[in-house]
Coordinates of N, CA, C and O in Angstrom, one line a residue:
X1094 N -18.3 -189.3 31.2 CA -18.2 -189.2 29.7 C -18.6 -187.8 29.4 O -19.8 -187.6 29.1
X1095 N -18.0 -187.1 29.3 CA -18.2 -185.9 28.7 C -16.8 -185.5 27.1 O -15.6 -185.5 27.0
X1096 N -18.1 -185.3 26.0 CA -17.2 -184.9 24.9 C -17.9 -183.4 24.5 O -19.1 -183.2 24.8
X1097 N -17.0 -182.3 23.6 CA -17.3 -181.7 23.1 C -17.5 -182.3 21.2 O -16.6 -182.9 20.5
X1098 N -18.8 -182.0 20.8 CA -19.3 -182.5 19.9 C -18.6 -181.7 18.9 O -18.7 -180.6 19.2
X1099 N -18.0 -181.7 17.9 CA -18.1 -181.0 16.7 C -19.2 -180.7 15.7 O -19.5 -181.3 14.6
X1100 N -19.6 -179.8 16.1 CA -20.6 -179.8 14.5 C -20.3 -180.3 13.1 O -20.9 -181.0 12.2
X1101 N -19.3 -179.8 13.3 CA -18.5 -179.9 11.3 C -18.8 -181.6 11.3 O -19.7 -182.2 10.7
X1102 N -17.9 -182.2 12.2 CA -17.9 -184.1 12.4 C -19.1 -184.3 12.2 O -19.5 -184.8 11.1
X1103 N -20.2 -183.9 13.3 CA -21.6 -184.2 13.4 C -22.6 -184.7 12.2 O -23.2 -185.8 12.0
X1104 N -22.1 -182.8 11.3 CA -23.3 -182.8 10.4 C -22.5 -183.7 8.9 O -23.1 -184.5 8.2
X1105 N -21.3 -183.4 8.8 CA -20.6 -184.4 7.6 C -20.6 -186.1 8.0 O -20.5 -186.8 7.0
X1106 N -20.8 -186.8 9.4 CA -21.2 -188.2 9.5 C -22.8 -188.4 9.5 O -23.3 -189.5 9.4
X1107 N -23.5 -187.2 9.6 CA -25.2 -187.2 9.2 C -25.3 -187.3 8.1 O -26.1 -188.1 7.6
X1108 N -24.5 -186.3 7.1 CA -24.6 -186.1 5.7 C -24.2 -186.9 4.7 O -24.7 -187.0 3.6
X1109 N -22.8 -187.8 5.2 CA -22.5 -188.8 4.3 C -22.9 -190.2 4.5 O -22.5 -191.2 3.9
X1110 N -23.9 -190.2 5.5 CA -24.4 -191.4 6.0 C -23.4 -192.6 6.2 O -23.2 -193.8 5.8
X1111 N -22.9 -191.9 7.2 CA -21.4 -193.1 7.8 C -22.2 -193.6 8.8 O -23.0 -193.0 9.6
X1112 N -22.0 -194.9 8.8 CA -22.5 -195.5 9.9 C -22.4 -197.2 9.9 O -23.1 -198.0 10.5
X1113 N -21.4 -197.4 8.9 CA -20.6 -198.9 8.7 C -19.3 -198.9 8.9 O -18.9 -197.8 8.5
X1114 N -18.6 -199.6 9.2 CA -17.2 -199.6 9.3 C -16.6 -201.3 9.0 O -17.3 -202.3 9.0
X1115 N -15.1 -201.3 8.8 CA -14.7 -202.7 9.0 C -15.1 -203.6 9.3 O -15.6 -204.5 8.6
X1116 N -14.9 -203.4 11.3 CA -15.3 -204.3 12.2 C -16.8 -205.0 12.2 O -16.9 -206.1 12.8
X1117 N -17.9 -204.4 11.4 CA -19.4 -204.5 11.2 C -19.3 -205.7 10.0 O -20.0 -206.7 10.1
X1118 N -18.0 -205.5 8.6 CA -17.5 -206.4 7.5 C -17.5 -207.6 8.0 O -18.2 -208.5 7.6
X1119 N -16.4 -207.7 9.2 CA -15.8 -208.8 9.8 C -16.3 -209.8 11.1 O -15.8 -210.6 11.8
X1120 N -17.7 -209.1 11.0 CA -18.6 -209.7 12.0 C -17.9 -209.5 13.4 O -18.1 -210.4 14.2
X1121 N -17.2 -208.5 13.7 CA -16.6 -208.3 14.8 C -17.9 -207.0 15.5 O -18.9 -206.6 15.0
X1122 N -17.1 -206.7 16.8 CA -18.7 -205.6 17.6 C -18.4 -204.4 16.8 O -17.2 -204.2 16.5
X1123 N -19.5 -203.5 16.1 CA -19.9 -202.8 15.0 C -19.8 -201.6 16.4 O -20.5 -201.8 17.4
X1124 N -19.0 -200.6 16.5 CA -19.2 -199.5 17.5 C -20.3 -198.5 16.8 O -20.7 -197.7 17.7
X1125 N -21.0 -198.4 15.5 CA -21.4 -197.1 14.7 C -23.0 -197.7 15.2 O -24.0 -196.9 15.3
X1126 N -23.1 -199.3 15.5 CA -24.6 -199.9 15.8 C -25.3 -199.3 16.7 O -24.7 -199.3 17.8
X1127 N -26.3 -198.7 16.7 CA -26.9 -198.2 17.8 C -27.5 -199.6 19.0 O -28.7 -199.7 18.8
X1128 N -27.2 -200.2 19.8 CA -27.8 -200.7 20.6 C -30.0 -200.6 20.5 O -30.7 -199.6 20.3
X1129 N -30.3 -201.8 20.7 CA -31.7 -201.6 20.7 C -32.5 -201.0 21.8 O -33.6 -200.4 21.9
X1130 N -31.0 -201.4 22.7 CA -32.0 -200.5 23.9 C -31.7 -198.8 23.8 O -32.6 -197.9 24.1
X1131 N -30.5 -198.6 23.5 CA -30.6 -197.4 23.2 C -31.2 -196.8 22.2 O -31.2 -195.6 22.3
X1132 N -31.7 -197.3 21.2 CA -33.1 -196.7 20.4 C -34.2 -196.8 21.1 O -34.9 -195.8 20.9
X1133 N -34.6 -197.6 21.8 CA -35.7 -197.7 23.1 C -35.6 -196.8 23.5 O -36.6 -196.3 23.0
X1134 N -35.0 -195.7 24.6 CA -34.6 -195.2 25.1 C -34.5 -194.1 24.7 O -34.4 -193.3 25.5
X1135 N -34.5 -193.8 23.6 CA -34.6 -192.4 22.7 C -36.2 -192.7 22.1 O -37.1 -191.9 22.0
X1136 N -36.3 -193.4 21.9 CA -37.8 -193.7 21.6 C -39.0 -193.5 23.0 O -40.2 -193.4 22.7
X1137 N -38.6 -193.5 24.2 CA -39.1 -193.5 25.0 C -39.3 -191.9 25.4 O -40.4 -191.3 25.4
X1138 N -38.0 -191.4 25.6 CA -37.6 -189.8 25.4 C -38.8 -189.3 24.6 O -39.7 -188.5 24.9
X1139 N -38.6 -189.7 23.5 CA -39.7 -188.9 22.4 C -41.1 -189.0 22.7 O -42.1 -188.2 22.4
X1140 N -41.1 -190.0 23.4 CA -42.9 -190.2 23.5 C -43.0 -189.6 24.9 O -44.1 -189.4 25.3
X1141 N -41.8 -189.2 25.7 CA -42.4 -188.6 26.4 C -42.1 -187.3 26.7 O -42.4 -186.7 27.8
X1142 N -41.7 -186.8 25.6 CA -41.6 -185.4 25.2 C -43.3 -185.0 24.8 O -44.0 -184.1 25.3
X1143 N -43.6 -185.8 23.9 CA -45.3 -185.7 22.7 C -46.0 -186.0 24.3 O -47.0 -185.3 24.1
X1144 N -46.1 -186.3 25.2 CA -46.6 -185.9 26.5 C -47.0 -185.3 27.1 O -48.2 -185.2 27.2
X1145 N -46.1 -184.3 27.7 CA -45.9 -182.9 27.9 C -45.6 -183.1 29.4 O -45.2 -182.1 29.9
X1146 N -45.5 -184.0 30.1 CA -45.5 -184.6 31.5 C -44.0 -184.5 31.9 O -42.9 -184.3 31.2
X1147 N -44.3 -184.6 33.5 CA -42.6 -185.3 33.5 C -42.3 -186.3 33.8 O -41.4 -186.6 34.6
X1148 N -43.1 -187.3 33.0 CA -42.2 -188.6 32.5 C -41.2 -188.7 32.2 O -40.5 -189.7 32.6
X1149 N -40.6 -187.3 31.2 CA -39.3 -187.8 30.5 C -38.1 -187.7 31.8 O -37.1 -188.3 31.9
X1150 N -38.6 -186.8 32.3 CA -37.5 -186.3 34.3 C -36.5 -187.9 34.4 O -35.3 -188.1 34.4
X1151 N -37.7 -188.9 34.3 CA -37.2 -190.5 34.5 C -36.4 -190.9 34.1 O -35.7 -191.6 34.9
X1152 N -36.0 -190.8 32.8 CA -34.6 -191.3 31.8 C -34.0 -190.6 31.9 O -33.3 -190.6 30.8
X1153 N -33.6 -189.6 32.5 CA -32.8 -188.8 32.9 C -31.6 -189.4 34.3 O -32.0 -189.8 35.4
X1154 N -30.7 -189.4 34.2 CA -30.2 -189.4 35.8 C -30.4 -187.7 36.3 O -30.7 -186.7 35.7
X1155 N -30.1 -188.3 37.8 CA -30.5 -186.5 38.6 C -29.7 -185.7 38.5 O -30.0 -184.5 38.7
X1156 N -28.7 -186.1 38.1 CA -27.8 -184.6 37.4 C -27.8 -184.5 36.0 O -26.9 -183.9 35.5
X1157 N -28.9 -184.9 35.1 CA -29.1 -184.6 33.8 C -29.2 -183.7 33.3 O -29.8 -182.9 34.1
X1158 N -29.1 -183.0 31.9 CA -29.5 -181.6 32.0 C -29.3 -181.9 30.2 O -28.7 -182.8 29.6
X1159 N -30.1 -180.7 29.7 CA -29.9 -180.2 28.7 C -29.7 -178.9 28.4 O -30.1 -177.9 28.9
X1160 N -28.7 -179.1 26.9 CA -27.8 -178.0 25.8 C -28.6 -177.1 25.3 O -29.7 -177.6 25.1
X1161 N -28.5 -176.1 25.1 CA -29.0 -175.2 24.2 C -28.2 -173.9 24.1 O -28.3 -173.0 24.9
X1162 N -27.2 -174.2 22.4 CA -26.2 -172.9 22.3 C -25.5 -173.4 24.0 O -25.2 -174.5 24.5
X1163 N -25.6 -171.5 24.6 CA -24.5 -171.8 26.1 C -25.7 -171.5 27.1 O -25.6 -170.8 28.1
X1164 N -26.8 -172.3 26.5 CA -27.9 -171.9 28.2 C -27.7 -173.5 28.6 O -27.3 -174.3 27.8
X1165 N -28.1 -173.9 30.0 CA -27.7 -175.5 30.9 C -29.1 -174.9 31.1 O -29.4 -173.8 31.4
X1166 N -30.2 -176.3 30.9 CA -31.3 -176.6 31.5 C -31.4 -177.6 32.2 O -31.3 -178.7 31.6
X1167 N -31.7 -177.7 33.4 CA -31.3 -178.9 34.1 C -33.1 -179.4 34.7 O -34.1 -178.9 34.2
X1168 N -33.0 -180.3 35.7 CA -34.0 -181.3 35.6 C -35.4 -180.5 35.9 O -36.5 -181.1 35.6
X1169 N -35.4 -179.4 36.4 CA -36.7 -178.6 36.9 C -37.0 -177.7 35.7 O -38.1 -177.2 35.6
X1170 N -35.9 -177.5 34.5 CA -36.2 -176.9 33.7 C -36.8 -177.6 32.2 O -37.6 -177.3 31.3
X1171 N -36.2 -178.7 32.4 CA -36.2 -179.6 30.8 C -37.6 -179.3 30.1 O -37.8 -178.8 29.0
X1172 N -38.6 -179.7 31.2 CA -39.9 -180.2 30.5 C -40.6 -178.8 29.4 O -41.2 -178.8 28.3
X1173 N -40.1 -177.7 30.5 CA -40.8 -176.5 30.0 C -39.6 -176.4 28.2 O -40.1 -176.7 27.1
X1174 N -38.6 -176.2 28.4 CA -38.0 -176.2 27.7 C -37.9 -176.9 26.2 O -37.4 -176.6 25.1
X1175 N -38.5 -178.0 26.6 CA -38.5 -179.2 25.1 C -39.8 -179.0 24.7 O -39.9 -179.1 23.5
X1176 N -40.7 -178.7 25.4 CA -42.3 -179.2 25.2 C -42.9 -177.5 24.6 O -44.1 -177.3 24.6
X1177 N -41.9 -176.6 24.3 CA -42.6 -175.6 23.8 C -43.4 -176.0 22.7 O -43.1 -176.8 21.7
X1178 N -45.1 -175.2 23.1 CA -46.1 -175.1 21.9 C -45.6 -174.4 20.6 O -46.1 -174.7 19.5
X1179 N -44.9 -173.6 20.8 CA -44.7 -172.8 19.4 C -44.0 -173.5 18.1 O -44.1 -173.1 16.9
X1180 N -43.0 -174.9 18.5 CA -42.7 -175.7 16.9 C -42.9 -177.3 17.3 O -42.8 -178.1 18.2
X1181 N -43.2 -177.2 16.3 CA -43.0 -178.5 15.9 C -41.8 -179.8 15.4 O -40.8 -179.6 14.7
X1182 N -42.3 -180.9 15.9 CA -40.4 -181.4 15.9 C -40.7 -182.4 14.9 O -41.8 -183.0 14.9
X1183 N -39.5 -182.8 13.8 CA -40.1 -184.2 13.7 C -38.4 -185.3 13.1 O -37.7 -184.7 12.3
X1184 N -38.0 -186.7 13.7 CA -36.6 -186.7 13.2 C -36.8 -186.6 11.6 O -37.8 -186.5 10.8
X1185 N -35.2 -186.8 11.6 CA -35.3 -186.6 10.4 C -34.0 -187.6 9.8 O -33.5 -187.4 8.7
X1186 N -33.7 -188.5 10.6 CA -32.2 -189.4 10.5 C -32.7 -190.5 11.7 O -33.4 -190.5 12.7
X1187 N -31.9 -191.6 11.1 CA -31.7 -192.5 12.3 C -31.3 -192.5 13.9 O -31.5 -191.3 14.0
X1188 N -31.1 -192.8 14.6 CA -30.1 -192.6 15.0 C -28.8 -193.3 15.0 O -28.7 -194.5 15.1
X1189 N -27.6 -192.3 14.8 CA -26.7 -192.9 15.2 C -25.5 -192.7 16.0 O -25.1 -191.6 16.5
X1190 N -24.8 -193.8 16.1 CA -23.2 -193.6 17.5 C -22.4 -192.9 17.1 O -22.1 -193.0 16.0
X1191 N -21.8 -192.0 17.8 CA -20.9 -191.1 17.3 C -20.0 -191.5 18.6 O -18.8 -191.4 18.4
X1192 N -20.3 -192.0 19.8 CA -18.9 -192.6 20.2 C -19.5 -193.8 21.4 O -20.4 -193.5 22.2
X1193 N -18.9 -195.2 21.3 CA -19.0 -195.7 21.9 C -17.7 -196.3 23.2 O -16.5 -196.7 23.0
X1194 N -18.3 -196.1 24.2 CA -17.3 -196.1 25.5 C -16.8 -197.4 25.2 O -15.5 -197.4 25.1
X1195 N -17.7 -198.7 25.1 CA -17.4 -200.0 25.4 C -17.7 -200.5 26.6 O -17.4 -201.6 27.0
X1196 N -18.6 -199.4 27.3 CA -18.6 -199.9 28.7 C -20.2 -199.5 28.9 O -20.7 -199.2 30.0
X1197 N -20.7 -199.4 28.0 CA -21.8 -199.3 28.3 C -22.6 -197.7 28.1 O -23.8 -197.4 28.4
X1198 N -21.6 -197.0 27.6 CA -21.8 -195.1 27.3 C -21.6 -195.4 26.1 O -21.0 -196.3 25.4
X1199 N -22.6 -194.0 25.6 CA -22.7 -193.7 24.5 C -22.9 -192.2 24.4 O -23.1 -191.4 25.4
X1200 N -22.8 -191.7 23.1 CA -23.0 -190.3 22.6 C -24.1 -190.9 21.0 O -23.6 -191.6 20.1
X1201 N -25.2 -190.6 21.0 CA -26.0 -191.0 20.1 C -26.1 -189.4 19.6 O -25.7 -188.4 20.1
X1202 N -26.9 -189.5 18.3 CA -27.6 -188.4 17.2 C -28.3 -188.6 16.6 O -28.6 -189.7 16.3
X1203 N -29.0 -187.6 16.3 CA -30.2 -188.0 15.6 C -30.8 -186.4 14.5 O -31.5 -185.4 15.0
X1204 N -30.5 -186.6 13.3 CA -31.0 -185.3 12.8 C -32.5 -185.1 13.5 O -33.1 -185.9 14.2
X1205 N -32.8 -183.8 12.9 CA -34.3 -183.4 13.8 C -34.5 -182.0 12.8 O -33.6 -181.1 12.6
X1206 N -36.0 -181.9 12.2 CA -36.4 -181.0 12.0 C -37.3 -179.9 12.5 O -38.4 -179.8 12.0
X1207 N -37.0 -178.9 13.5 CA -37.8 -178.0 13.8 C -38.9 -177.2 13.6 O -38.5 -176.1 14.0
X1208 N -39.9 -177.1 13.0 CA -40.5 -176.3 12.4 C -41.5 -175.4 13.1 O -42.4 -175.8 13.9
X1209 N -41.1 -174.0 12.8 CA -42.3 -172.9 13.9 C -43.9 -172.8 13.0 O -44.1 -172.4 11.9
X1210 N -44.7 -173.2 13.7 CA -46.3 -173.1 14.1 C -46.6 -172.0 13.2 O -46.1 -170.8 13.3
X1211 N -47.8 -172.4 12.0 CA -48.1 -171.5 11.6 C -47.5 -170.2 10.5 O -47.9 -169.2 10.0
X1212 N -46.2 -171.1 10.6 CA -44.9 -170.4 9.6 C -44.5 -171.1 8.3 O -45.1 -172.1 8.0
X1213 N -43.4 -170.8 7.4 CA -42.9 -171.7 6.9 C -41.6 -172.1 7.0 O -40.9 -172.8 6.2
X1214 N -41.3 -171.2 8.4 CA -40.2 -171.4 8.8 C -39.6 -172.8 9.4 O -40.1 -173.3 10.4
X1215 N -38.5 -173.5 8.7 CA -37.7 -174.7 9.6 C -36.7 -174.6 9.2 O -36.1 -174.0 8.3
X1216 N -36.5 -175.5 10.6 CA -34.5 -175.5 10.8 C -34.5 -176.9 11.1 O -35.1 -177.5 11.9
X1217 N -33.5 -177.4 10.1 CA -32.9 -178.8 10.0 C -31.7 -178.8 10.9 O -30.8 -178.1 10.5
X1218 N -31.4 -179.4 11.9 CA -30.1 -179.3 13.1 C -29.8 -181.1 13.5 O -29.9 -181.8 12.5
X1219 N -29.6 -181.6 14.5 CA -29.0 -182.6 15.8 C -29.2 -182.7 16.5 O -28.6 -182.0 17.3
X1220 N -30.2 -183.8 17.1 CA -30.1 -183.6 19.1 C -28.9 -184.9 19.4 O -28.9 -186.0 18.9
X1221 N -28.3 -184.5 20.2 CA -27.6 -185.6 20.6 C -27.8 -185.6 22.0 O -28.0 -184.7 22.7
X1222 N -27.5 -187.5 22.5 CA -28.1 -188.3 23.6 C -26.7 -188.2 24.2 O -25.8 -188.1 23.3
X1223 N -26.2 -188.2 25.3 CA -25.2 -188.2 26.3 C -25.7 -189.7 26.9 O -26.6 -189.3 27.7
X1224 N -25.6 -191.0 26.9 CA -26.2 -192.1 27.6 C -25.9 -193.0 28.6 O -25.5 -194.0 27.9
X1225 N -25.7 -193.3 29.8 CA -25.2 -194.4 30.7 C -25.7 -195.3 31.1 O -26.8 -195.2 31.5
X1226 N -25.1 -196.3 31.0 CA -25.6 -197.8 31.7 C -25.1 -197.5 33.0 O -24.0 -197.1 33.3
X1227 N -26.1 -197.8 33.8 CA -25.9 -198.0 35.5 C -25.4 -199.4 35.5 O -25.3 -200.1 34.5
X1228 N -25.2 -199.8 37.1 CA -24.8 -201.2 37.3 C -25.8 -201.8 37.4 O -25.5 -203.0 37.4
X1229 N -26.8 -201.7 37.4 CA -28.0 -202.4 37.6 C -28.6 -202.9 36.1 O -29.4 -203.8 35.9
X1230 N -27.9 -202.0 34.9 CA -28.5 -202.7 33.7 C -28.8 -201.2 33.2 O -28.1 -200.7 32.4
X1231 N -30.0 -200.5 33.7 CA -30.5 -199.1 33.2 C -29.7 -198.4 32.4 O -28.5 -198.2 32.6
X1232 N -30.4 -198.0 31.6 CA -29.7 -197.0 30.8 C -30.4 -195.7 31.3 O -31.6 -195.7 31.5
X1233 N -29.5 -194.6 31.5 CA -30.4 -193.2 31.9 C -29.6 -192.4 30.9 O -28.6 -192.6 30.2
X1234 N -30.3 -191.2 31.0 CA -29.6 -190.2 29.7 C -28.9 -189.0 30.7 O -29.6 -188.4 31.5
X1235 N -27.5 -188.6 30.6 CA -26.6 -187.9 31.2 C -26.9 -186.4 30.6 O -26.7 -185.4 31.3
X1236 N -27.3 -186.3 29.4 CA -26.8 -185.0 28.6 C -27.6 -185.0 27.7 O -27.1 -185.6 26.7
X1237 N -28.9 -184.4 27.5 CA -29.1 -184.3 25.8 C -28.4 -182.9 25.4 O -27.9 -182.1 26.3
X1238 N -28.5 -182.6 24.0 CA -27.9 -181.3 23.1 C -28.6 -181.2 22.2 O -28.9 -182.1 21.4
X1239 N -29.0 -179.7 22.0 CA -29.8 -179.2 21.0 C -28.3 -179.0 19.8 O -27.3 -178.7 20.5
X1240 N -28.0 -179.1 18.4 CA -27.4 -179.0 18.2 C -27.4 -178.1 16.6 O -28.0 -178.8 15.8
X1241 N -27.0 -177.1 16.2 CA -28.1 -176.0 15.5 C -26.7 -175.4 14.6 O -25.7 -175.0 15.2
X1242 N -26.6 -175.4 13.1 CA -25.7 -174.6 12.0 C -26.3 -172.6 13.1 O -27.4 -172.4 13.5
X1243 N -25.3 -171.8 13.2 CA -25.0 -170.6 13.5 C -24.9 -170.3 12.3 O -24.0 -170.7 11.5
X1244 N -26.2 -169.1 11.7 CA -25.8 -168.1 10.7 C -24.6 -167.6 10.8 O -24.4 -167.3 12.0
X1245 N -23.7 -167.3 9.8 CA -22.3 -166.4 10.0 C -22.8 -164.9 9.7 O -22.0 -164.0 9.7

């Protein structure tokens, strides 16, 4: 499962707070639902980000990596990478599905506000979750994405 995300889609299904459809009307499977274990799972991520450890290495599969712009941080880099002292993170949105496989994959989001240390500087952006169910049940995370508006 790999998708290229659109920003534009991204930040206008964050902004207009889409996240009901039909199928959710009709008591039929709601694809926009975030699964509980996958808020688990992002909830786990985050506490083990506020760690500083590499716990989070764990929800990762071993070819996991994270986005940023066009730099690839992969599993020996993540921890240093997420866990910078200089900002502060905090969400700022639910999360929610931006595509569900049906088979147990997902692409999750979640606004997030950045803010640098001692500044009054912040940046409101997206991380989004790349997620897989193994056969065993596990969910591991394939891809996170820092996801950031580009001054023109």
């Amino acid at each position: 499962m790999r998708r290229t995300i659109g920003v534009g889609a991204l930040l206008l299904a964050m902004l207009t707070g889409c996240g009901s459809s039909d199928a959710a009307l009709e008591g039929e499977h709601d694809p926009t639902q975030v699964p509980d274990e996958v808020s688990q799972l992002i909830d786990d991520w985050w506490a083990a980000l506020e760690r500083g450890d590499d716990s989070v290495l764990d929800l990762y599969l071993p070819s996991g990596h994270h986005i940023y712009g066009d730099a690839r941080f992969d599993l020996d880099e993540i921890v240093d990478h997420l866990t910078s002292s200089s900002w502060t993170s905090e969400w700022t949105t639910p999360p929610f599905v931006m595509a569900d496989e049906g088979n147990g994959d997902y692409v999750v989001t979640r606004g997030i506000r950045n803010s640098l240390v001692d500044t009054d500087i912040s940046v409101d952006s997206a991380f989004a979750f790349e997620i897989e169910t193994l056969l065993d049940g596990d969910l591991k995370i394939s891809q996170t994405a820092f996801i950031h508006r580009r001054d023109k």
